Short mmCIF file of C-alpha atoms and ligand atoms in Angstrom, two decimals:
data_model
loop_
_atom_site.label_atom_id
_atom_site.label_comp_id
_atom_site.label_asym_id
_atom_site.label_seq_id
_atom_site.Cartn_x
_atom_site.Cartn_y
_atom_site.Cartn_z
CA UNK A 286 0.00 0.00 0.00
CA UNK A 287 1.24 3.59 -0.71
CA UNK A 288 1.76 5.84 2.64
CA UNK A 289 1.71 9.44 2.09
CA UNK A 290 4.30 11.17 3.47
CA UNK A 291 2.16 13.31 5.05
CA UNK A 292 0.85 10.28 6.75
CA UNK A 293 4.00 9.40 8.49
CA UNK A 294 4.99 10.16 11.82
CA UNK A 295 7.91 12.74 10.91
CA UNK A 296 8.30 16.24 12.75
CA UNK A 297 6.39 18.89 10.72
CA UNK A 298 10.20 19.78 9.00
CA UNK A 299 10.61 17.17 7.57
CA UNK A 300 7.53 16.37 5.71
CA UNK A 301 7.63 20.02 4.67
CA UNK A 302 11.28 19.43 3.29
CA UNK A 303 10.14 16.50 1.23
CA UNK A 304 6.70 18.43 -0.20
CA UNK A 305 8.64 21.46 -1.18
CA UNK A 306 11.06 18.90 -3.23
CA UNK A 307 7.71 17.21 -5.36
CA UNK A 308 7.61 14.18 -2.84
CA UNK A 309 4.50 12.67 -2.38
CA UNK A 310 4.95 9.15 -1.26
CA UNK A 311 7.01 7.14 1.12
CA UNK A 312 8.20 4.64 -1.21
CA UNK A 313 9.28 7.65 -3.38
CA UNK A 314 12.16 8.40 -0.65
CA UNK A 315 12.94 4.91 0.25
CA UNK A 316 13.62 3.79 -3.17
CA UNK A 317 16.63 6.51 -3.44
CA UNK A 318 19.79 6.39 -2.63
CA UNK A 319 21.05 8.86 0.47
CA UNK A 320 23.75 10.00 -2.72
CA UNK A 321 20.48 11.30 -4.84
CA UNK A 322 18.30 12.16 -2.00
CA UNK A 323 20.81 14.66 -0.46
CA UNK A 324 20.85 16.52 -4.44
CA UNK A 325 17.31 16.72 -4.48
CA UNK A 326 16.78 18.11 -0.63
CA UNK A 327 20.12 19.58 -0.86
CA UNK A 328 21.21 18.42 2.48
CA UNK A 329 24.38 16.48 3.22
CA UNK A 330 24.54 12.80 2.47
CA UNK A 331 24.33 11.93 6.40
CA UNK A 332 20.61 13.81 6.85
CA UNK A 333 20.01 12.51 3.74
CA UNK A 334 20.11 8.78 4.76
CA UNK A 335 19.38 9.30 8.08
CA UNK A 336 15.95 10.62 7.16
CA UNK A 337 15.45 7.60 4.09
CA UNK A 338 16.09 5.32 7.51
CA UNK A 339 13.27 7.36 9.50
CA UNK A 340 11.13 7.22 6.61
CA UNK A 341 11.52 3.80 6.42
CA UNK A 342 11.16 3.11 10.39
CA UNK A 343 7.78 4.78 9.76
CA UNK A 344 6.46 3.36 6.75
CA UNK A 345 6.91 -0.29 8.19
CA UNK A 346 5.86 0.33 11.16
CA UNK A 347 2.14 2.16 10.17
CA UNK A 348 1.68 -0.34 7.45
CA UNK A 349 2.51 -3.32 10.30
CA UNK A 350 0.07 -1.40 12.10
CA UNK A 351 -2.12 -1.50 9.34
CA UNK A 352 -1.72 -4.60 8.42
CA UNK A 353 -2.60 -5.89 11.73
CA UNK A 354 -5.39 -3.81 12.25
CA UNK A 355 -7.30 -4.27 8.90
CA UNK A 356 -6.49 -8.22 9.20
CA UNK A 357 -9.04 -7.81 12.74
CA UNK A 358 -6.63 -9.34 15.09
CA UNK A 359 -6.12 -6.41 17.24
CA UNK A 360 -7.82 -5.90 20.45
CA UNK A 361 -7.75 -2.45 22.59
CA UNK A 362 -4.40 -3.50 24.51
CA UNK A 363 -2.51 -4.37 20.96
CA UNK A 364 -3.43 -1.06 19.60
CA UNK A 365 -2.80 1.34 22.48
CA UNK A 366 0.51 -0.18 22.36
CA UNK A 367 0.80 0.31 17.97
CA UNK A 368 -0.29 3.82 18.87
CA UNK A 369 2.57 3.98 21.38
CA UNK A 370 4.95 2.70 18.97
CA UNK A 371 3.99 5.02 16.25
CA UNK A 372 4.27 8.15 19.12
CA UNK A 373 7.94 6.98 20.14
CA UNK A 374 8.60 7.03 16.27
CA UNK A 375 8.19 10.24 15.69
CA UNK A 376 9.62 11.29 19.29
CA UNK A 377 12.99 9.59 18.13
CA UNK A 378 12.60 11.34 14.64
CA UNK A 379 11.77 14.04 16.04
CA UNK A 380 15.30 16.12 14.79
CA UNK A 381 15.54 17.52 10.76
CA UNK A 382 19.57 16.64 10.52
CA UNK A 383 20.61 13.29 11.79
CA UNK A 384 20.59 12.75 15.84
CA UNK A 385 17.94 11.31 17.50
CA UNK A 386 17.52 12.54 21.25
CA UNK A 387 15.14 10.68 23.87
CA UNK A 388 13.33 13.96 25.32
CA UNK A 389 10.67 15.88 23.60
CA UNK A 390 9.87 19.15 24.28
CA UNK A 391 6.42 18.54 25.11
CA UNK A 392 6.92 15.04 26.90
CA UNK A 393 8.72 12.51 28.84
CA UNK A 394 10.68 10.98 26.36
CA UNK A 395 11.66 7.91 25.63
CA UNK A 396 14.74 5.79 26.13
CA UNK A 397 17.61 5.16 23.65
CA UNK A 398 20.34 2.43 24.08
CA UNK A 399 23.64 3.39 25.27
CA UNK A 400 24.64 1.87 21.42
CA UNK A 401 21.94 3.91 19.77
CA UNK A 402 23.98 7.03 21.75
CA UNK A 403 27.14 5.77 20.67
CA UNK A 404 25.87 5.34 16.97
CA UNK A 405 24.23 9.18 17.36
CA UNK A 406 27.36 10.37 18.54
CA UNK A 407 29.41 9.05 16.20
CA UNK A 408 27.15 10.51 13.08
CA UNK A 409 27.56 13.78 14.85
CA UNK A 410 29.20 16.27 12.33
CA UNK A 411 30.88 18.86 14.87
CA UNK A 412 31.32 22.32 13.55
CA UNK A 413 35.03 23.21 12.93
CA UNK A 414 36.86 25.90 15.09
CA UNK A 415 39.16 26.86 12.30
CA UNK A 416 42.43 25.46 14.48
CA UNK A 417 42.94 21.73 14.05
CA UNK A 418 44.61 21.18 17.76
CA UNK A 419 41.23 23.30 18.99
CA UNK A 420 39.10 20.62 17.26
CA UNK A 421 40.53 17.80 18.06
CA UNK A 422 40.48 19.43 22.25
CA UNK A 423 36.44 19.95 21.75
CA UNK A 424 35.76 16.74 20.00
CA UNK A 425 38.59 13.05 20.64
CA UNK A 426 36.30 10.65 19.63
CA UNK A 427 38.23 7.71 20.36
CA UNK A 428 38.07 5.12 19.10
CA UNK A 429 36.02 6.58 15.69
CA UNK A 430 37.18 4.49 12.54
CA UNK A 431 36.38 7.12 10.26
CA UNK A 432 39.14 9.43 10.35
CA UNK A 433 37.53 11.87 8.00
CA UNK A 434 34.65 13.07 10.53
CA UNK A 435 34.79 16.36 11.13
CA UNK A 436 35.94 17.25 14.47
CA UNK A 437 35.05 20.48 16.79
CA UNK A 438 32.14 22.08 18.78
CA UNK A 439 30.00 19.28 19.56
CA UNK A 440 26.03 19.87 18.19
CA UNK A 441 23.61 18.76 20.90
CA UNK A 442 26.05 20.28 23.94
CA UNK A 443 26.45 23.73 25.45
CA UNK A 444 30.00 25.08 24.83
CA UNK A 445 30.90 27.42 27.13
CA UNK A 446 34.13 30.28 26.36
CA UNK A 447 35.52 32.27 28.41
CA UNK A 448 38.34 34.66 28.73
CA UNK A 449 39.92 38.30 28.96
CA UNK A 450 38.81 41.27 26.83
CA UNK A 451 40.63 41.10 23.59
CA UNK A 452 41.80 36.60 23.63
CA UNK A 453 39.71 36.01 20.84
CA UNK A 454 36.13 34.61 21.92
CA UNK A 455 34.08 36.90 19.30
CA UNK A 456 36.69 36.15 16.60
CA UNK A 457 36.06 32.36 17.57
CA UNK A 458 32.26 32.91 17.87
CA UNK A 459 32.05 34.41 13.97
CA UNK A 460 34.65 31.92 13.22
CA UNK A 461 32.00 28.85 14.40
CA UNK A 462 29.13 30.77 12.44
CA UNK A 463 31.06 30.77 9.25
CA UNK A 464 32.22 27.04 9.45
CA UNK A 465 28.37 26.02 10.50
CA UNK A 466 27.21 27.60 6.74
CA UNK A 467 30.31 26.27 4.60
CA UNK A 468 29.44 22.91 2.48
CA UNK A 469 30.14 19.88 4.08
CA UNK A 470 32.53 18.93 1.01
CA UNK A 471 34.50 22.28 2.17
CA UNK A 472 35.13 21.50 5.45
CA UNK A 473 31.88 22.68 6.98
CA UNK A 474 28.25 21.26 8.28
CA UNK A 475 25.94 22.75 5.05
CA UNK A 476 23.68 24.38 7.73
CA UNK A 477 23.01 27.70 8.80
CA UNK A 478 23.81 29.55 12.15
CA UNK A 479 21.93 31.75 14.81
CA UNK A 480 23.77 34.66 16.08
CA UNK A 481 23.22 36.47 19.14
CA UNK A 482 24.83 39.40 19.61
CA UNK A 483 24.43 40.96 22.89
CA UNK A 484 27.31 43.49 23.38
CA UNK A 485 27.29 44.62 19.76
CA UNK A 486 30.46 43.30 19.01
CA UNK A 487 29.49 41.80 15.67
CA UNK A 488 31.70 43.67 13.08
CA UNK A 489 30.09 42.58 9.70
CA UNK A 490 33.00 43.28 7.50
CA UNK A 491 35.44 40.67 9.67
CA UNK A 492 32.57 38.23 9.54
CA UNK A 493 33.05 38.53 5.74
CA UNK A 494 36.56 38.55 5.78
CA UNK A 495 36.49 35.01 7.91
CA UNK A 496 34.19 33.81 5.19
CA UNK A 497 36.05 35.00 2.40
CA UNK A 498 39.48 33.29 4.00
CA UNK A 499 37.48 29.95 4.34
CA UNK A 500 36.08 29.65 0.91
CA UNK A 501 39.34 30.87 -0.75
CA UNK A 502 41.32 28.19 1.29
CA UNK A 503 38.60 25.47 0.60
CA UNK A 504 38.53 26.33 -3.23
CA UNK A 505 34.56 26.81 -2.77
CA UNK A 506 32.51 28.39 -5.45
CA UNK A 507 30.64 29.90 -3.25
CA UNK A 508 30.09 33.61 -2.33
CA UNK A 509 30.23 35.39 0.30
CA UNK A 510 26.89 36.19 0.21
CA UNK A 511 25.72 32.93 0.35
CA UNK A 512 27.61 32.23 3.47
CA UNK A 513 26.25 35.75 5.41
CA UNK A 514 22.96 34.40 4.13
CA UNK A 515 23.17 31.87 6.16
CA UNK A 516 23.79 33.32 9.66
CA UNK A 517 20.46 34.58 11.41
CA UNK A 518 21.99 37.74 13.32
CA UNK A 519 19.83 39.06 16.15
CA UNK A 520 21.13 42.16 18.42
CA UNK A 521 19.58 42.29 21.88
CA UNK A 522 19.48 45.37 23.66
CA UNK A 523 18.79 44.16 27.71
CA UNK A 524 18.56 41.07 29.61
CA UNK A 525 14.37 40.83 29.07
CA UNK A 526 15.23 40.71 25.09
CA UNK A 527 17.62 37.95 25.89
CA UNK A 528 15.28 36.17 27.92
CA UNK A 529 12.78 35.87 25.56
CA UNK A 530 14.57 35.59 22.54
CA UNK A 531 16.16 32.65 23.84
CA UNK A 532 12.48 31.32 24.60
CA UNK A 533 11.68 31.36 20.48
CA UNK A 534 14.65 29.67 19.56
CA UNK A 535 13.61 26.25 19.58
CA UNK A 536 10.43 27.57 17.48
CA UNK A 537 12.26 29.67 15.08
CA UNK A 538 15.02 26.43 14.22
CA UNK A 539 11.94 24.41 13.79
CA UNK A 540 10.87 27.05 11.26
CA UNK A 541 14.98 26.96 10.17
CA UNK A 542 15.86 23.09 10.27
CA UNK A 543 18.86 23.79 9.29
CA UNK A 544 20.18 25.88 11.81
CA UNK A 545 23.14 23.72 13.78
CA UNK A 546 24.76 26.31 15.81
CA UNK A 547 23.30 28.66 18.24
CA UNK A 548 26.04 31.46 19.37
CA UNK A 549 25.80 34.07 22.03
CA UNK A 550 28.17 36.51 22.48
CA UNK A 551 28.09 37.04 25.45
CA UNK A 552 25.42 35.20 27.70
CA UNK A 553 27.06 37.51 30.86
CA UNK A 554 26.63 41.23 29.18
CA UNK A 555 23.29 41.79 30.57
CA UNK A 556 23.68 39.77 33.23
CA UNK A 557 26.51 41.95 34.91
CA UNK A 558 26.01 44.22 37.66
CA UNK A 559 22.65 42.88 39.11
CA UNK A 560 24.24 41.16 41.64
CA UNK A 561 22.52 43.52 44.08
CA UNK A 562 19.57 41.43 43.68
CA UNK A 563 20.90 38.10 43.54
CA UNK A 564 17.44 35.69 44.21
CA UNK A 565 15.99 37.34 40.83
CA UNK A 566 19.42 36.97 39.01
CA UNK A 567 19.30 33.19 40.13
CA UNK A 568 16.02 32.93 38.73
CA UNK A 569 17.21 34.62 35.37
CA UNK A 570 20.19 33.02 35.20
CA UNK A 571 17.70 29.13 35.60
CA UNK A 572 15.30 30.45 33.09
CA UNK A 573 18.07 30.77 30.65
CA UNK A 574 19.88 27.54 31.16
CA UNK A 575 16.07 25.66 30.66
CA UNK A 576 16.21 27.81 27.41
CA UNK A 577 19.48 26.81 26.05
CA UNK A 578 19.24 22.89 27.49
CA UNK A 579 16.17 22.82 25.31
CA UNK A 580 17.67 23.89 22.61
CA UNK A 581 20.35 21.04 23.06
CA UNK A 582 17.31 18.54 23.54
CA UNK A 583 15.10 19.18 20.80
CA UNK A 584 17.14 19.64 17.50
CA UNK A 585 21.12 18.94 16.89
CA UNK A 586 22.33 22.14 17.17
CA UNK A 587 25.71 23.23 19.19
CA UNK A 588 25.02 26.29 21.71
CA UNK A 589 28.13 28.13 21.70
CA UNK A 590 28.11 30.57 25.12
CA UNK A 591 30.65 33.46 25.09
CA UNK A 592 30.77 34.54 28.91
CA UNK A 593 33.26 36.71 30.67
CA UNK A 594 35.68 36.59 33.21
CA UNK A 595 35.53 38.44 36.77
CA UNK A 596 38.14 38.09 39.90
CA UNK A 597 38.04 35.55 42.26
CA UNK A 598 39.16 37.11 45.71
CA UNK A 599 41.67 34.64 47.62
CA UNK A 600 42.63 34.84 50.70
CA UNK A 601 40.44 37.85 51.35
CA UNK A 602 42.42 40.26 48.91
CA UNK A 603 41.43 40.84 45.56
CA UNK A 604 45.54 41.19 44.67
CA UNK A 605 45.09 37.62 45.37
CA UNK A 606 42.67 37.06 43.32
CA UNK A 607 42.11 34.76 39.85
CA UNK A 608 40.33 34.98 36.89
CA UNK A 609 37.42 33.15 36.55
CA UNK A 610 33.98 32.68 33.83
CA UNK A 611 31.39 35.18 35.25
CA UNK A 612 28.03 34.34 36.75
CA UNK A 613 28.87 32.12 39.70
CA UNK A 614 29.45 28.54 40.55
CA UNK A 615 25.84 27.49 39.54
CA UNK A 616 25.62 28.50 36.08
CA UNK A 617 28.83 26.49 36.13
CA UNK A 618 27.16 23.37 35.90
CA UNK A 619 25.06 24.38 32.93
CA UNK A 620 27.68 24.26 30.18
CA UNK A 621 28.52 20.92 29.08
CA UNK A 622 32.41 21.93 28.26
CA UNK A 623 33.46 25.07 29.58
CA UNK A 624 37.41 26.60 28.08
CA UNK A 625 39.26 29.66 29.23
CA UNK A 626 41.65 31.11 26.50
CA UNK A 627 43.96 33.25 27.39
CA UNK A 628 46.80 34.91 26.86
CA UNK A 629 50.28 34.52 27.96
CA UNK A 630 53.58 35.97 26.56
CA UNK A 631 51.86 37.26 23.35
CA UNK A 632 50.56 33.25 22.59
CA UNK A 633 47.16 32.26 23.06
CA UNK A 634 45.41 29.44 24.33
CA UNK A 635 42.53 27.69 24.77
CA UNK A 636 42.10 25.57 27.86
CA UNK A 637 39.50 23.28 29.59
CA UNK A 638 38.45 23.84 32.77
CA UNK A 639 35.30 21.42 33.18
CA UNK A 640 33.55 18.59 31.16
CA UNK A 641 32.10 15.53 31.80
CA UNK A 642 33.15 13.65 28.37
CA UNK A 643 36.68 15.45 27.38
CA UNK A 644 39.77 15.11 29.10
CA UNK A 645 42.01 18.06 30.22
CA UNK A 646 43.91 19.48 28.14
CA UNK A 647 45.06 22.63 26.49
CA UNK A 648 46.08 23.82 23.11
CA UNK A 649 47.49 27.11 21.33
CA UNK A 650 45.71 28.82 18.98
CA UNK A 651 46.54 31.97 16.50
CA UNK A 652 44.19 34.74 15.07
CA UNK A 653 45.11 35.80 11.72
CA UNK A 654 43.46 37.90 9.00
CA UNK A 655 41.40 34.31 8.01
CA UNK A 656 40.18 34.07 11.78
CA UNK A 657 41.04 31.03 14.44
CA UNK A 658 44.13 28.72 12.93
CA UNK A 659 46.97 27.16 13.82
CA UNK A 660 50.35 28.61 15.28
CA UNK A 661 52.20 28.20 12.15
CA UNK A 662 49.18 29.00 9.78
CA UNK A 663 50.53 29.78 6.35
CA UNK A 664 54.15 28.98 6.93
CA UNK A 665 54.13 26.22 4.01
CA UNK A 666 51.89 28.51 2.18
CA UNK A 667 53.30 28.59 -1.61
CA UNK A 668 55.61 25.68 -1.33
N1 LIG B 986 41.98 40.87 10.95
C1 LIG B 986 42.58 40.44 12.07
N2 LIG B 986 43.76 39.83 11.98
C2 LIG B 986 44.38 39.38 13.07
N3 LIG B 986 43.89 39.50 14.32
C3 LIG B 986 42.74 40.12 14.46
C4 LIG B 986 42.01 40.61 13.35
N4 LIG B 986 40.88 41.17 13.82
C5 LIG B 986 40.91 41.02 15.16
N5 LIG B 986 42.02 40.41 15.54
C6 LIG B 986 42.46 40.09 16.91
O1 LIG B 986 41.31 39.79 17.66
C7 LIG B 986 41.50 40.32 18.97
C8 LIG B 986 40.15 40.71 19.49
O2 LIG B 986 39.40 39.52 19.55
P1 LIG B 986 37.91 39.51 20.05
O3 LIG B 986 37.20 40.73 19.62
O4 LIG B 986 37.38 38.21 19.62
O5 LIG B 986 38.14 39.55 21.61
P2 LIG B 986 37.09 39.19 22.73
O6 LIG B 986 37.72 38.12 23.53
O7 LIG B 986 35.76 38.94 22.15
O8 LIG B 986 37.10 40.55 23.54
P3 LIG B 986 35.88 41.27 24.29
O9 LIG B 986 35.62 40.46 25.52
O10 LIG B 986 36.43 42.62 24.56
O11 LIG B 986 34.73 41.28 23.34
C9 LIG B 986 42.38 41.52 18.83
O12 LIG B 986 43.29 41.51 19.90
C10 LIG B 986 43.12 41.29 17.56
O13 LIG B 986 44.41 40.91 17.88
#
């Protein structure tokens, strides 16, 4: 029997993405190859065959349904359970690129194997800092045999960076934006980026030169344009705009499936100086970490936090004191990975200072007129 696409349990994006490209009927998408499907979406290969799998997952599991049903062997307790089958479907489908999650945003989820996590992982395309050593900090993998995956902010965690005026975190943050929109082919994800700007810090023209840099050393066709297309800037003027724009993103990446990075630069701007009241900060500061967790939760995308650094007094003198990421020990434990960089003896460096999946470790890192590299960027150039 021929299913209708729009009969299958896929999220709302999906079908959409498969009407606007003349789709009509499951077997229509299951009969292609991921190769030919990604052309005609024009998505990468990997959300290309992810989503012939979910089609597929669906189709045989409403026609079994069907099947059953039709053939009048199915009392209340069989089909309360098909129902639940179907509902867990399209929970686990729920994401437009290629990682299934267990929590919905309107449920309880449901449970994945620890395999099924590994698999997820492992699909996981990270977005590219621009400095190998950074990715490769952000994103081991051991034990991955495919040694072409791209490494580097990991999509479906919050990343958190942190550091002096001047290291480097906005060049890193437009950096991340650029790589996000770049072709998969080029060294990028293919997908488009949300900016938050909150300290006005954006400079549009270095944005542009990053992207220029990237597609030059890539040999992309692409244009510039094309790449600044693909970044959804949004400037917010006080802690309220934050707040709420925050709120809308999940809504507005449903709208923009291909949105896989979420960056904020910086979460702490509007944050600073209220620590007069600190119970209604608290409460801010929670409202916003439920934001950008659900983010995490409900689509693939990385959340990339910029935040900045204030003294620690020790041993009561602030002379004594360190540096350390704004905001206080409890929105510590929001950020999955959390990195100072800094800057010592005119090098700079990138360092992690708390995650629950990567290992210490620190690495150097340049900025150059292309953005985030290397040390030693451009050294071989012309050999
Ligand atoms: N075209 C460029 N070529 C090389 N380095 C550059 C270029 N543009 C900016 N930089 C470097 O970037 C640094 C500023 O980085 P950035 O604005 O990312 O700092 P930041 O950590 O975000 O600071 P703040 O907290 O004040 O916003 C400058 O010190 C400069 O050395």
């Amino acid at each position: 029997m021929e299913r209708s696409i729009e009969s299958l349990p896929l999220s709302a994006s999906h079908i959409k993405l498969l009407h606007r490209a003349g789709f009509v009927y499951a077997n229509d998408v299951t009969q292609l190859s991921a190769v030919d499907l990604a052309d005609e979406l024009k998505v990468s290969r990997i959300d290309a065959l992810d989503l012939i799998r979910s089609v597929k997952a669906c189709n045989n599991t409403v026609t079994d349904t069907a099947i059953v049903q039709s053939a009048g062997k199915i009392g209340e307790a069989e089909r309360a359970s098909a129902k639940n089958t179907i509902a867990s479907a399209k929970v686990i489908t729920l994401d437009t690129t290629s990682v299934a999650f267990p929590v919905s945003r309107t449920g309880i989820g449901n449970s994945l194997t620890a395999y099924q996590v590994l698999l997820n992982e492992r699909r996981r395309i990270c977005i590219s800092t621009g400095s190998f050593e950074l990715d490769h900090l952000l994103c081991p993998r051991a034990g991955a045999s495919d040694d072409d995956v791209q490494m580097g902010v990991q999509r479906g965690a919050i990343t958190e960076f942190s550091g002096a005026p001047g290291c480097g975190k906005t060049q890193l943050c437009m950096q991340l934006a650029v790589n996000a929109c770049l072709k998969a082919e080029f060294g990028g994800v293919g997908g488009e980026a949300v900016y938050i700007d909150t300290e006005g810090s954006f400079v549009v023209d270095r944005i542009a030169e990053i992207a220029l840099a990237a597609l030059v050393e890539t040999g992309s066709e692409d244009s510039v344009s094309s790449v600044l297309s693909a970044i959804h800037y949004f400037r917010v003027q006080n802690h309220l705009e934050q707040l709420a724009l925050l709120y809308q993103i999940p809504s507005f990446i449903e709208a923009h499936p291909k949105v896989c990075v979420v960056v904020i630069d910086s979460i702490a701007f509007h944050f600073r100086g209220k620590a007069n009241d600190i119970g209604s900060r608290t409460r801010l500061l929670h409202q916003m970490a439920q934001s950008l967790t659900m983010i995490t939760l409900c689509n693939t995308s990385a959340v990339v936090v910029v935040n900045q650094t204030t003294t620690k007094i020790q041993h009561g003198s602030a002379s004594h004191g360190k540096l350390v990421p704004a905001l206080g020990e409890n929105w510590g434990h929001v950020p999955t990975h959390r990195l100072v960089l800094s800057v010592k003896n005119g090098s700079r460096f990138a360092t992690i200072i708390k995650s629950s999946s990567l290992p210490e470790g620190q690495v150097e890192y340049i900025l150059c007129d292309a953005g985030v590299r290397d040390p030693g960027y451009g050294l071989d150039m012309g050999d």
